[in-house]
Coordinates of C-alpha atoms in Angstrom, one line a residue:
Chain A
X264 CA 20.7 4.6 55.9
X265 CA 21.6 8.0 54.8
X266 CA 25.3 7.1 55.4
X267 CA 25.0 3.9 53.4
X268 CA 23.4 5.9 50.6
X269 CA 26.2 8.4 50.5
X270 CA 28.7 5.7 49.6
X271 CA 26.6 4.3 46.7
X272 CA 27.3 4.9 43.0
X273 CA 23.9 6.8 42.8
X274 CA 22.4 9.3 45.2
X275 CA 18.8 10.5 45.6
X276 CA 20.1 13.8 44.3
X277 CA 21.3 12.1 41.1
X278 CA 17.8 10.7 40.5
X279 CA 16.2 14.1 41.2
X280 CA 18.7 15.7 38.8
X281 CA 17.8 13.2 36.2
X282 CA 14.1 14.1 36.5
X283 CA 15.0 17.7 35.6
X284 CA 17.2 16.6 32.8
X285 CA 14.4 14.4 31.3
X286 CA 11.8 17.1 31.7
X287 CA 10.3 18.0 28.3
X288 CA 12.3 15.2 26.6
X289 CA 11.0 12.0 28.2
X290 CA 7.3 11.6 28.8
X291 CA 6.2 12.0 32.4
X292 CA 4.1 8.8 32.0
X293 CA 0.6 8.6 33.4
X294 CA -0.4 6.7 36.5
X295 CA -3.3 4.4 36.0
X296 CA -5.7 3.6 38.8
X297 CA -8.8 1.4 38.9
X298 CA -11.6 1.1 41.3
X299 CA -12.0 -2.6 40.3
X300 CA -8.3 -3.3 41.0
X301 CA -8.4 -1.6 44.3
X302 CA -11.4 -3.6 45.4
X303 CA -9.9 -6.8 44.2
X304 CA -6.7 -6.3 46.2
X305 CA -8.1 -4.3 49.1
X306 CA -5.4 -1.7 48.4
X307 CA -4.8 1.6 46.7
X308 CA -2.8 0.6 43.6
X309 CA -1.0 3.1 41.3
X310 CA 0.3 1.6 38.1
X311 CA 3.1 3.6 36.4
X312 CA 2.7 3.2 32.7
X313 CA 6.2 3.1 31.2
X314 CA 4.8 1.5 28.0
X315 CA 3.9 5.1 27.1
X316 CA 7.5 6.2 27.5
X317 CA 9.4 7.1 24.3
X318 CA 10.6 3.8 22.7
X319 CA 7.8 1.9 24.6
X320 CA 9.7 1.2 27.8
X321 CA 11.4 2.9 30.8
X322 CA 14.8 2.4 29.1
X323 CA 14.8 5.8 27.4
X324 CA 15.1 7.4 30.9
X325 CA 18.5 6.0 31.6
X326 CA 19.8 6.2 28.1
X327 CA 18.9 9.9 27.8
X328 CA 20.2 10.8 31.2
X329 CA 23.6 9.3 30.2
X330 CA 23.8 10.8 26.7
X331 CA 22.7 14.3 27.9
X332 CA 25.6 14.4 30.4
X333 CA 28.2 14.0 27.6
X334 CA 30.5 16.8 26.4
X335 CA 30.3 18.2 22.9
X336 CA 33.4 16.3 22.0
X337 CA 32.0 13.0 23.3
X338 CA 28.7 13.6 21.5
X339 CA 30.6 14.2 18.3
X340 CA 32.3 10.8 18.6
X341 CA 29.1 9.0 19.3
X342 CA 27.8 6.3 21.7
X343 CA 27.8 2.5 21.5
X344 CA 26.0 -0.4 23.2
X345 CA 25.2 -4.0 22.6
X346 CA 21.5 -4.9 23.1
X347 CA 18.8 -6.8 21.4
X348 CA 16.1 -5.3 23.6
X349 CA 14.5 -2.1 24.6
X350 CA 17.9 -0.4 25.5
X351 CA 18.8 -0.5 21.8
X352 CA 15.8 1.6 20.7
X353 CA 16.1 3.8 23.8
X354 CA 19.7 4.6 23.1
X355 CA 19.0 5.2 19.4
X356 CA 16.3 7.7 20.3
X357 CA 18.4 9.4 23.0
X358 CA 21.3 9.8 20.7
X359 CA 19.1 11.2 17.9
X360 CA 17.6 13.8 20.4
X361 CA 21.1 14.8 21.6
X362 CA 22.4 15.0 18.0
X363 CA 24.9 12.1 18.4
X364 CA 25.4 8.9 16.4
X365 CA 24.5 5.7 18.1
X366 CA 26.1 2.4 17.1
X367 CA 24.2 -0.6 18.3
X368 CA 25.5 -4.2 18.2
X369 CA 22.5 -6.5 17.9
X370 CA 22.6 -10.3 17.8
X371 CA 22.2 -11.7 14.3
X372 CA 19.1 -13.6 15.4
X373 CA 17.3 -10.5 16.9
X374 CA 13.8 -10.0 15.5
X375 CA 13.8 -8.0 12.2
X376 CA 11.2 -5.7 13.7
X377 CA 13.6 -4.6 16.5
X378 CA 16.4 -4.0 14.1
X379 CA 14.2 -2.0 11.8
X380 CA 12.9 0.1 14.7
X381 CA 16.4 0.8 16.0
X382 CA 17.5 1.8 12.5
X383 CA 14.3 3.8 12.1
X384 CA 15.5 6.0 15.0
X385 CA 18.7 6.7 13.0
X386 CA 21.1 4.3 14.7
X387 CA 23.8 2.3 12.9
X388 CA 23.2 -1.4 13.6
X389 CA 26.1 -3.9 13.5
X390 CA 25.3 -7.6 13.8
X391 CA 27.2 -10.0 16.2
X392 CA 26.9 -13.6 17.0
X393 CA 25.5 -14.0 20.4
X394 CA 27.0 -17.5 20.8
X395 CA 30.6 -16.9 19.6
X396 CA 31.2 -13.1 20.1
X397 CA 31.9 -11.5 23.5
X398 CA 29.6 -8.5 23.5
X399 CA 31.6 -6.5 26.1
X400 CA 34.7 -7.0 24.0
X401 CA 33.2 -5.8 20.7
X402 CA 31.8 -2.7 22.4
X403 CA 35.2 -2.1 24.0
X404 CA 36.9 -2.3 20.7
X405 CA 34.9 0.7 19.3
X406 CA 35.5 2.6 22.5
X407 CA 39.2 2.2 22.2
X408 CA 39.6 2.5 18.5
X409 CA 37.1 5.3 17.7
X410 CA 36.5 7.0 21.0
X411 CA 32.9 6.1 21.3
X412 CA 31.3 6.4 24.7
X413 CA 29.7 3.1 25.9
X414 CA 26.3 3.3 27.4
X415 CA 25.6 0.1 29.2
X416 CA 22.0 -0.9 29.8
X417 CA 22.4 -0.8 33.6
X418 CA 26.0 -0.9 34.8
X419 CA 26.4 2.9 34.6
X420 CA 25.5 5.3 37.4
X421 CA 23.9 7.8 35.0
X422 CA 21.7 5.1 33.5
X423 CA 20.8 3.9 37.0
X424 CA 19.9 7.4 38.1
X425 CA 17.8 7.9 34.9
X426 CA 16.0 4.6 35.3
X427 CA 15.2 5.6 38.9
X428 CA 13.1 8.5 37.7
X429 CA 10.2 6.2 37.0
X430 CA 10.0 5.4 40.7
X431 CA 10.6 9.0 41.8
X432 CA 7.8 10.3 39.6
X433 CA 5.5 7.6 41.0
X434 CA 6.5 8.6 44.6
X435 CA 5.8 12.3 43.7
X436 CA 2.5 11.7 41.9
X437 CA 1.0 9.1 44.2
X438 CA 2.5 10.2 47.6
X439 CA 2.6 8.8 50.2
X440 CA 3.3 5.2 49.2
X441 CA 3.9 2.3 51.5
X442 CA 5.5 0.0 48.9
X443 CA 6.9 0.2 45.4
X444 CA 7.2 -2.9 43.2
X445 CA 9.7 -2.8 40.4
X446 CA 10.7 -5.3 37.7
X447 CA 14.3 -6.5 38.1
X448 CA 16.5 -7.6 35.2
X449 CA 20.0 -6.2 35.2
X450 CA 18.8 -3.9 38.0
X451 CA 19.0 -0.4 36.6
X452 CA 15.4 0.5 37.4
X453 CA 15.4 -1.4 40.7
X454 CA 18.6 0.2 42.0
X455 CA 17.7 3.7 40.8
X456 CA 14.2 3.3 42.2
X457 CA 15.5 2.1 45.6
X458 CA 17.8 5.1 45.8
X459 CA 14.8 7.4 44.9
X460 CA 12.7 5.7 47.6
X461 CA 15.5 6.2 50.2
X462 CA 15.3 9.9 49.6
X463 CA 11.7 10.6 50.4
X464 CA 10.3 11.2 53.9
X465 CA 8.0 8.2 54.0
X466 CA 10.7 5.7 53.0
X467 CA 8.5 3.2 51.2
X468 CA 9.6 -0.4 51.1
X469 CA 10.9 -1.4 47.6
X470 CA 10.5 -5.0 46.3
X471 CA 12.0 -6.2 43.0
X472 CA 10.4 -8.9 40.8
X473 CA 12.4 -11.3 38.6
X474 CA 11.3 -14.3 36.7
X475 CA 11.4 -17.3 39.0
X476 CA 12.9 -19.4 36.3
X477 CA 16.0 -17.2 36.3
X478 CA 16.5 -16.2 40.0
X479 CA 19.7 -14.3 39.5
X480 CA 18.8 -11.8 42.2
X481 CA 17.6 -14.3 44.7
X482 CA 20.8 -16.4 44.3
X483 CA 23.0 -13.3 44.5
X484 CA 21.3 -11.8 47.5
X485 CA 21.6 -15.2 49.2
X486 CA 25.3 -15.4 48.4
X487 CA 25.9 -11.7 49.3
X488 CA 27.5 -11.0 46.0
X489 CA 26.5 -11.3 42.3
X490 CA 26.5 -14.9 41.1
X491 CA 25.9 -16.3 37.7
X492 CA 22.9 -18.6 37.3
X493 CA 21.9 -21.0 34.5
X494 CA 19.6 -19.6 31.8
X495 CA 16.1 -20.7 32.7
X496 CA 13.2 -20.8 30.3
X497 CA 11.0 -17.7 30.8
X498 CA 8.8 -15.5 28.6
X499 CA 10.2 -12.4 30.3
X500 CA 13.1 -11.9 27.9
X501 CA 13.8 -8.4 29.2
X502 CA 14.8 -9.9 32.5
X503 CA 16.5 -13.1 31.3
X504 CA 20.0 -12.1 32.5
X505 CA 22.4 -14.6 34.2
X506 CA 23.6 -12.1 36.7
X507 CA 22.7 -8.8 38.3
X508 CA 25.1 -5.9 37.6
X509 CA 27.9 -5.3 40.1
X510 CA 26.9 -1.7 40.7
X511 CA 23.2 -2.3 40.7
X512 CA 23.6 -5.3 43.1
X513 CA 25.7 -3.2 45.5
X514 CA 22.8 -0.6 45.7
X515 CA 20.1 -3.2 46.1
X516 CA 22.0 -5.1 48.8
X517 CA 23.0 -1.9 50.7
X518 CA 19.4 -0.6 50.7
X519 CA 17.9 -3.9 51.9
X520 CA 15.7 -4.4 48.9
X521 CA 13.9 -7.8 48.6
X522 CA 13.5 -9.5 45.3
X523 CA 10.8 -12.1 44.6
X524 CA 10.5 -14.6 41.7
X525 CA 7.3 -14.7 39.6
X526 CA 6.1 -17.6 37.5
X527 CA 5.5 -17.2 33.7
X528 CA 1.9 -18.3 34.1
X529 CA 1.2 -15.4 36.5
X530 CA 2.8 -13.0 34.0
X531 CA 0.5 -14.3 31.3
X532 CA -2.5 -13.8 33.6
X533 CA -1.3 -10.2 34.4
X534 CA -0.9 -9.4 30.7
X535 CA -4.4 -10.7 30.0
X536 CA -5.8 -8.7 32.9
X537 CA -4.1 -5.5 31.9
X538 CA -5.3 -6.0 28.3
X539 CA -8.9 -6.8 29.1
X540 CA -9.6 -4.6 32.1
X541 CA -7.1 -1.7 31.8
X542 CA -6.9 -1.7 28.0
X543 CA -3.1 -1.6 28.3
X544 CA -0.4 -3.5 26.3
X545 CA 2.5 -4.9 28.3
X546 CA 5.4 -7.1 27.3
X547 CA 6.1 -10.0 29.7
X548 CA 8.9 -8.3 31.6
X549 CA 6.7 -5.2 31.7
X550 CA 3.9 -7.1 33.5
X551 CA 6.1 -9.0 35.9
X552 CA 5.7 -6.6 38.9
X553 CA 1.9 -6.4 38.3
X554 CA 1.9 -10.2 38.2
X555 CA 3.6 -10.4 41.6
X556 CA 0.9 -8.2 43.1
X557 CA -2.1 -9.7 41.3
X558 CA -1.1 -13.3 42.1
X559 CA -0.7 -12.5 45.8
X560 CA 3.0 -13.3 45.8
X561 CA 3.4 -9.8 47.3
X562 CA 0.7 -9.1 49.9
X563 CA -0.5 -5.5 49.4
X564 CA -3.7 -5.6 51.5
X565 CA -4.3 -2.3 53.2
X566 CA -1.4 -0.6 51.5
X567 CA -0.8 2.3 49.1
X568 CA 1.3 0.6 46.5
X569 CA 3.0 1.8 43.4
X570 CA 3.7 -0.8 40.7
X571 CA 5.8 -0.2 37.6
X572 CA 4.7 -1.5 34.2
X573 CA 8.1 -1.2 32.6
X574 CA 7.4 -1.7 28.9
X575 CA 5.0 -2.7 26.2
X576 CA 7.1 -3.7 23.2
X577 CA 5.5 -6.9 22.0
X578 CA 4.3 -7.8 18.5
X579 CA 0.7 -8.8 18.2
X580 CA 1.6 -12.2 17.0
X581 CA 3.8 -13.0 20.0
X582 CA 1.1 -11.6 22.3
X583 CA -1.5 -13.8 20.7
X584 CA 0.7 -16.9 20.9
X585 CA 1.5 -16.3 24.6
X586 CA -2.2 -15.9 25.4
X587 CA -3.3 -19.1 23.5
Chain B
X283 CA -25.9 27.5 11.5
X284 CA -26.7 28.8 14.9
X285 CA -30.4 29.0 13.9
X286 CA -30.3 25.4 12.7
X287 CA -28.7 24.3 15.9
X288 CA -31.4 26.1 18.0
X289 CA -34.1 23.8 16.5
X290 CA -32.2 20.5 17.3
X291 CA -32.9 18.1 20.1
X292 CA -29.5 18.9 21.6
X293 CA -27.7 22.2 22.0
X294 CA -24.1 23.1 22.5
X295 CA -25.1 24.3 26.0
X296 CA -26.6 20.8 26.7
X297 CA -23.2 19.3 25.9
X298 CA -21.4 21.8 28.0
X299 CA -23.8 21.1 30.8
X300 CA -23.1 17.4 30.5
X301 CA -19.4 18.1 30.9
X302 CA -20.1 19.7 34.3
X303 CA -22.4 16.9 35.3
X304 CA -19.8 14.3 34.4
X305 CA -17.0 16.1 36.2
X306 CA -15.6 13.9 39.0
X307 CA -17.8 11.0 38.0
X308 CA -16.7 10.1 34.5
X309 CA -13.0 10.0 33.6
X310 CA -11.7 13.0 31.6
X311 CA -9.9 10.6 29.3
X312 CA -6.4 11.3 28.2
X313 CA -5.4 12.5 24.7
X314 CA -2.6 10.4 23.2
X315 CA -0.2 12.0 20.8
X316 CA 2.7 10.4 18.9
X317 CA 5.6 12.0 17.0
X318 CA 5.7 8.9 14.8
X319 CA 2.0 9.1 13.9
X320 CA 2.3 12.8 13.1
X321 CA 5.2 12.2 10.9
X322 CA 3.5 9.3 9.1
X323 CA 0.4 11.4 8.4
X324 CA 1.9 14.8 8.0
X325 CA -0.6 16.1 10.5
X326 CA -1.0 16.9 14.2
X327 CA -3.2 14.0 15.5
X328 CA -4.9 13.9 18.9
X329 CA -6.3 10.5 19.8
X330 CA -9.1 10.7 22.5
X331 CA -8.8 7.5 24.5
X332 CA -12.3 6.5 25.5
X333 CA -11.2 3.0 26.2
X334 CA -10.1 4.5 29.5
X335 CA -13.6 5.7 30.3
X336 CA -15.5 3.9 33.1
X337 CA -16.9 0.7 31.6
X338 CA -14.2 0.8 28.9
X339 CA -16.1 2.9 26.3
X340 CA -17.6 6.4 25.8
X341 CA -21.1 5.0 26.6
X342 CA -20.9 5.9 30.3
X343 CA -21.0 9.6 29.3
X344 CA -24.5 9.4 27.8
X345 CA -25.8 6.9 30.3
X346 CA -24.7 8.9 33.3
X347 CA -25.9 12.2 31.9
X348 CA -29.3 10.7 31.5
X349 CA -29.5 9.0 34.8
X350 CA -28.2 12.0 36.8
X351 CA -31.0 14.2 35.4
X352 CA -33.7 12.0 36.9
X353 CA -35.8 12.9 39.9
X354 CA -35.6 11.1 43.2
X355 CA -38.9 9.4 42.4
X356 CA -37.7 8.3 39.0
X357 CA -34.4 7.0 40.5
X358 CA -36.3 5.0 43.1
X359 CA -38.3 3.3 40.3
X360 CA -35.1 2.5 38.3
X361 CA -33.9 2.5 34.7
X362 CA -34.2 0.0 31.9
X363 CA -32.5 -0.6 28.5
X364 CA -32.0 -3.4 26.0
X365 CA -28.4 -3.8 25.0
X366 CA -25.8 -6.5 24.4
X367 CA -23.0 -4.1 24.1
X368 CA -21.2 -1.3 25.9
X369 CA -24.4 0.6 26.8
X370 CA -25.4 -2.3 29.1
X371 CA -22.3 -2.0 31.2
X372 CA -22.4 1.8 31.0
X373 CA -26.0 2.1 32.3
X374 CA -25.3 -0.5 35.0
X375 CA -22.4 1.7 36.3
X376 CA -24.3 4.9 35.9
X377 CA -27.3 3.6 37.8
X378 CA -25.1 2.2 40.6
X379 CA -23.4 5.6 40.9
X380 CA -26.7 7.3 41.1
X381 CA -28.2 4.8 43.5
X382 CA -30.8 3.4 41.1
X383 CA -31.5 -0.1 40.0
X384 CA -30.8 -0.9 36.4
X385 CA -32.7 -3.6 34.5
X386 CA -30.9 -4.7 31.3
X387 CA -32.4 -6.9 28.7
X388 CA -29.6 -8.8 27.0
X389 CA -29.9 -11.3 24.1
X390 CA -29.7 -14.9 25.2
X391 CA -26.7 -15.4 23.0
X392 CA -24.7 -12.5 24.4
X393 CA -21.2 -13.4 25.6
X394 CA -21.2 -14.7 29.2
X395 CA -18.4 -12.2 30.0
X396 CA -20.6 -9.2 29.0
X397 CA -23.5 -10.5 31.1
X398 CA -21.1 -11.2 34.1
X399 CA -19.6 -7.7 33.8
X400 CA -23.1 -6.1 33.7
X401 CA -24.2 -8.1 36.7
X402 CA -20.9 -7.3 38.4
X403 CA -21.9 -3.6 38.3
X404 CA -25.1 -4.5 40.1
X405 CA -27.6 -4.5 37.3
X406 CA -30.5 -7.0 37.0
X407 CA -30.1 -8.8 33.7
X408 CA -33.1 -10.4 31.9
X409 CA -32.6 -12.5 28.8
X410 CA -34.5 -12.1 25.6
X411 CA -34.5 -13.8 22.2
X412 CA -33.0 -11.4 19.7
X413 CA -34.7 -13.2 16.8
X414 CA -38.3 -13.5 18.2
X415 CA -38.6 -10.7 20.8
X416 CA -39.1 -7.0 19.9
X417 CA -36.6 -5.3 22.2
X418 CA -38.4 -1.9 22.1
X419 CA -41.6 -3.7 23.2
X420 CA -40.1 -5.5 26.1
X421 CA -38.5 -2.3 27.4
X422 CA -41.8 -0.5 26.9
X423 CA -43.6 -3.1 29.0
X424 CA -41.4 -2.4 32.0
X425 CA -41.8 1.3 31.5
X426 CA -45.6 1.1 31.5
X427 CA -46.0 -1.6 34.1
X428 CA -43.4 -0.6 36.7
X429 CA -42.6 3.0 35.9
X430 CA -39.0 2.4 35.0
X431 CA -37.3 5.1 33.0
X432 CA -36.0 3.9 29.6
X433 CA -32.4 5.0 28.7
X434 CA -32.0 4.3 25.0
X435 CA -28.4 3.9 23.8
X436 CA -28.7 6.9 21.5
X437 CA -32.3 8.0 20.8
X438 CA -32.4 10.3 23.8
X439 CA -31.3 13.9 23.9
X440 CA -29.6 13.5 27.3
X441 CA -27.6 10.5 26.0
X442 CA -26.7 12.4 22.9
X443 CA -25.5 15.4 24.9
X444 CA -23.5 13.2 27.3
X445 CA -21.9 11.3 24.3
X446 CA -21.0 14.6 22.8
X447 CA -18.7 15.4 25.8
X448 CA -15.9 13.2 24.4
X449 CA -15.7 15.6 21.4
X450 CA -16.1 18.7 23.5
X451 CA -13.2 17.6 25.8
X452 CA -11.1 16.9 22.8
X453 CA -11.9 20.4 21.4
X454 CA -11.0 22.0 24.7
X455 CA -7.8 20.0 25.3
X456 CA -6.4 20.1 21.7
X457 CA -7.7 23.4 20.5
X458 CA -7.8 24.6 17.8
X459 CA -8.8 21.6 15.7
X460 CA -9.5 21.6 11.9
X461 CA -11.3 18.2 11.9
X462 CA -12.8 15.8 14.3
X463 CA -13.3 12.1 13.3
X464 CA -15.9 10.1 15.3
X465 CA -17.2 6.5 15.0
X466 CA -20.8 6.3 14.0
X467 CA -23.2 3.5 15.0
X468 CA -26.6 4.7 16.2
X469 CA -25.2 8.2 16.1
X470 CA -25.2 9.3 19.7
X471 CA -21.5 10.2 19.9
X472 CA -21.5 11.6 16.3
X473 CA -24.6 13.8 16.8
X474 CA -23.5 15.1 20.2
X475 CA -20.0 15.7 18.9
X476 CA -21.3 17.6 15.9
X477 CA -23.3 19.8 18.2
X478 CA -20.3 20.4 20.4
X479 CA -18.2 21.3 17.4
X480 CA -20.8 23.7 16.1
X481 CA -20.5 25.6 19.4
X482 CA -16.8 26.4 19.3
X483 CA -15.2 29.4 17.5
X484 CA -13.1 27.5 15.0
X485 CA -16.0 25.3 13.8
X486 CA -14.0 22.2 12.9
X487 CA -15.4 19.9 10.3
X488 CA -16.8 16.7 11.8
X489 CA -16.7 13.4 9.9
X490 CA -18.4 10.2 11.0
X491 CA -17.0 6.7 10.3
X492 CA -19.2 3.6 9.9
X493 CA -18.4 0.1 8.7
X494 CA -18.6 0.0 4.9
X495 CA -20.3 -3.3 5.1
X496 CA -23.3 -1.7 6.8
X497 CA -23.6 1.8 5.3
X498 CA -26.7 2.8 7.2
X499 CA -25.5 6.4 7.4
X500 CA -24.4 6.7 3.8
X501 CA -27.7 5.3 2.6
X502 CA -29.8 7.5 4.9
X503 CA -27.9 10.7 4.1
X504 CA -28.3 9.9 0.4
X505 CA -32.1 9.4 0.9
X506 CA -32.4 12.4 3.2
X507 CA -34.1 10.4 5.9
X508 CA -33.2 7.3 8.0
X509 CA -33.4 4.2 5.9
X510 CA -33.0 0.6 7.0
X511 CA -30.2 -1.4 5.3
X512 CA -29.5 -5.1 5.3
X513 CA -27.2 -6.5 8.0
X514 CA -23.7 -6.7 6.5
X515 CA -20.8 -8.8 7.8
X516 CA -18.5 -6.6 9.8
X517 CA -16.2 -7.1 12.8
X518 CA -17.4 -3.7 14.1
X519 CA -20.2 -5.1 16.2
X520 CA -20.7 -1.8 18.1
X521 CA -21.7 -0.1 14.8
X522 CA -23.7 -2.9 13.3
X523 CA -27.0 -1.2 13.3
X524 CA -29.5 -1.3 10.4
X525 CA -30.5 2.3 10.7
X526 CA -29.4 5.6 12.3
X527 CA -31.6 7.0 15.1
X528 CA -34.2 9.5 14.0
X529 CA -33.0 12.1 16.5
X530 CA -29.3 11.5 15.8
X531 CA -29.9 11.5 12.0
X532 CA -31.8 14.9 12.2
X533 CA -28.8 16.4 14.0
X534 CA -26.2 14.9 11.7
X535 CA -28.1 16.0 8.6
X536 CA -28.8 19.5 9.8
X537 CA -25.2 20.1 10.7
X538 CA -23.9 18.9 7.4
X539 CA -21.8 16.1 8.8
X540 CA -20.2 13.6 6.3
X541 CA -20.0 9.9 7.1
X542 CA -17.5 7.6 5.4
X543 CA -17.4 3.8 5.3
X544 CA -14.3 1.9 6.4
X545 CA -13.3 -1.6 5.5
X546 CA -12.8 -4.3 8.2
X547 CA -9.3 -4.9 7.0
X548 CA -8.4 -1.3 7.7
X549 CA -9.9 -1.6 11.1
X550 CA -7.8 -4.7 11.8
X551 CA -4.7 -2.8 10.7
X552 CA -5.6 0.1 12.9
X553 CA -6.1 -2.2 15.9
X554 CA -2.7 -3.7 15.3
X555 CA -1.1 -0.4 14.9
X556 CA -2.6 1.0 18.1
X557 CA -1.5 -2.2 20.0
X558 CA 2.1 -2.3 18.7
X559 CA 2.9 1.4 18.4
X560 CA 0.7 3.1 21.0
X561 CA 0.3 0.2 23.5
X562 CA -3.5 0.7 23.4
X563 CA -6.3 -1.8 23.3
X564 CA -9.2 -1.0 21.0
X565 CA -12.3 -3.0 20.0
X566 CA -13.1 -2.9 16.3
X567 CA -15.7 -0.1 16.5
X568 CA -13.4 1.7 18.8
X569 CA -10.7 1.7 16.1
X570 CA -12.9 2.6 13.2
X571 CA -12.2 6.3 13.2
X572 CA -8.4 5.7 13.5
X573 CA -8.7 3.3 10.6
X574 CA -10.3 5.9 8.4
X575 CA -7.4 8.2 9.1
X576 CA -4.6 5.7 8.9
X577 CA -5.8 4.2 5.7
X578 CA -6.0 7.6 3.9
X579 CA -9.8 7.3 3.5
X580 CA -9.9 10.7 5.2
X581 CA -7.1 13.0 4.1
X582 CA -5.7 14.8 7.1
X583 CA -2.5 16.1 5.7
X584 CA -1.5 19.5 7.1
X585 CA -4.4 19.5 9.6
X586 CA -4.8 19.4 13.3
X587 CA -7.2 16.5 13.7
X588 CA -8.9 14.9 16.7
X589 CA -9.8 11.2 16.4
X590 CA -12.0 9.4 18.9
X591 CA -11.1 5.9 20.0
X592 CA -14.5 5.0 21.3
X593 CA -13.9 1.8 23.3
X594 CA -11.6 -1.1 24.2
X595 CA -13.9 -3.9 25.3
X596 CA -12.6 -6.9 23.6
X597 CA -11.5 -10.3 25.0
X598 CA -8.0 -11.4 24.4
X599 CA -9.2 -14.4 22.5
X600 CA -11.3 -12.5 20.1
X601 CA -8.5 -10.0 19.6
X602 CA -6.1 -12.8 18.8
X603 CA -8.5 -14.4 16.4
X604 CA -9.1 -11.1 14.5
X605 CA -5.3 -10.5 14.2
X606 CA -4.5 -14.0 12.9

């Protein structure tokens, strides 16, 4: 395993280095425990509360780890990404902290609140058409023309290492764990977390959770390489990606990580549970790993299990409509 | 001031003693800070998150401080209270922890979920009719007939001292504060908190917040003694009391505490803000002090201010309906 890990784009040392880099800048988010939850599941459950991260999701970890590794000259030219989601706000904050300008391409139909929040953190927002424009191409154009550094939401070893710090902190603060459950979208947090878990003595099992209606990880793991699935209807918009990343997939495959698919109705139930019993706000993707555990999809009986709540960016009105 | 405090039913030493008694049993709840909130208000704001207390509200503090001071014989006979709200669950948990039986009188029309939660903690629930039964009398009957110890939600010096620990912890963890803002219903948390504040070197100002539609504190402070007001329509059910307590009022008056009245619409706005920006669930009463600060009713500019979020017990459906 150690030999496998040595050939991967991210090492356990990279994740540990990211923890140091994030110290005092990112929040070391709290771990929530509950007697009631432990009794219900017959397990010791540790919920890592990334909704309390800067920007309301784990994404700041990867974005800042990437931005803080840039040279003065690179920072002066700025960073760029295309994102309608939590990565947009995360990169905007990370760039502001590092004193760089962030340019964020956002789809024309992105919620006005997300655009306002991203601009509120000081980023320059440029609209694109998600149906006719190629987002990779428009990012690449600014990279080549103006020398901006692209910070991809997950296909970037610095972002993967940064995203893995949520798992590493959990492993440190709730040691020893038997199992860590991590939401899976593009795979930044899952791959970084799996690398982190491979570097601690107890070697906990890592399981990813994706929306069953998408299944990009299940299909790709079955095929042995990243495949592109049809877009399925799911409320978990943060994980609604047609394919895993190439880099993230390579890590997840090499480290033998399983990924399970959770149903939207179980996500809704988990969001309601977290609201009513734990007084915590989660967005659908943020509650997906909790949903897999609460629903019994992942059997945790008798285990010490860490579960990542990856974000809480949801408007009250959308929350209310999902719960109705 | 020190002389005044010496004649009150609760001393700063009582509150400090309660902190020790609660240690390891109650949660020392986190203090939430936010760069965005500080910028918005031009202040350093420290939100004390009592929704993460056992039972979902500050009430466990007072209930456990009272129950843990009982003798073996008193514990064997059990405790009793009448409550439809957070005190019911708090006393049920406190009694379970102390190994005593709790008998809780709940109104027949209390929400089924609250009754189920109270019974879930092991309490015996007896229904009463809130329109025809005198709740003090039915409690007194069990006290006299079966020797149960009554634990009033606020008119009890042990409960007041316990409830004051939320403020004392805030004063310790965010020192030095200029101002502490505390929700006011019956006055347990406000009176205990005011006593705690009178015992620290910096002597912060303490302001209570009640629903403007009730105004029991404003009317009583104007009259110089507790008066009984009409029941006004407010969403802040935890503070919907026609009169302050006699003991709590005596403390609040003696220590020169101001109480302001907040509008329901400002409470709704604060609940929405805490959900969307801080990822925190609050019930209406729990958000009332935050509402008074966010709305500008209490001017905090330039100050270091502690604000208590007193509870988060609200069903998703009620939350959604209040936000619509």
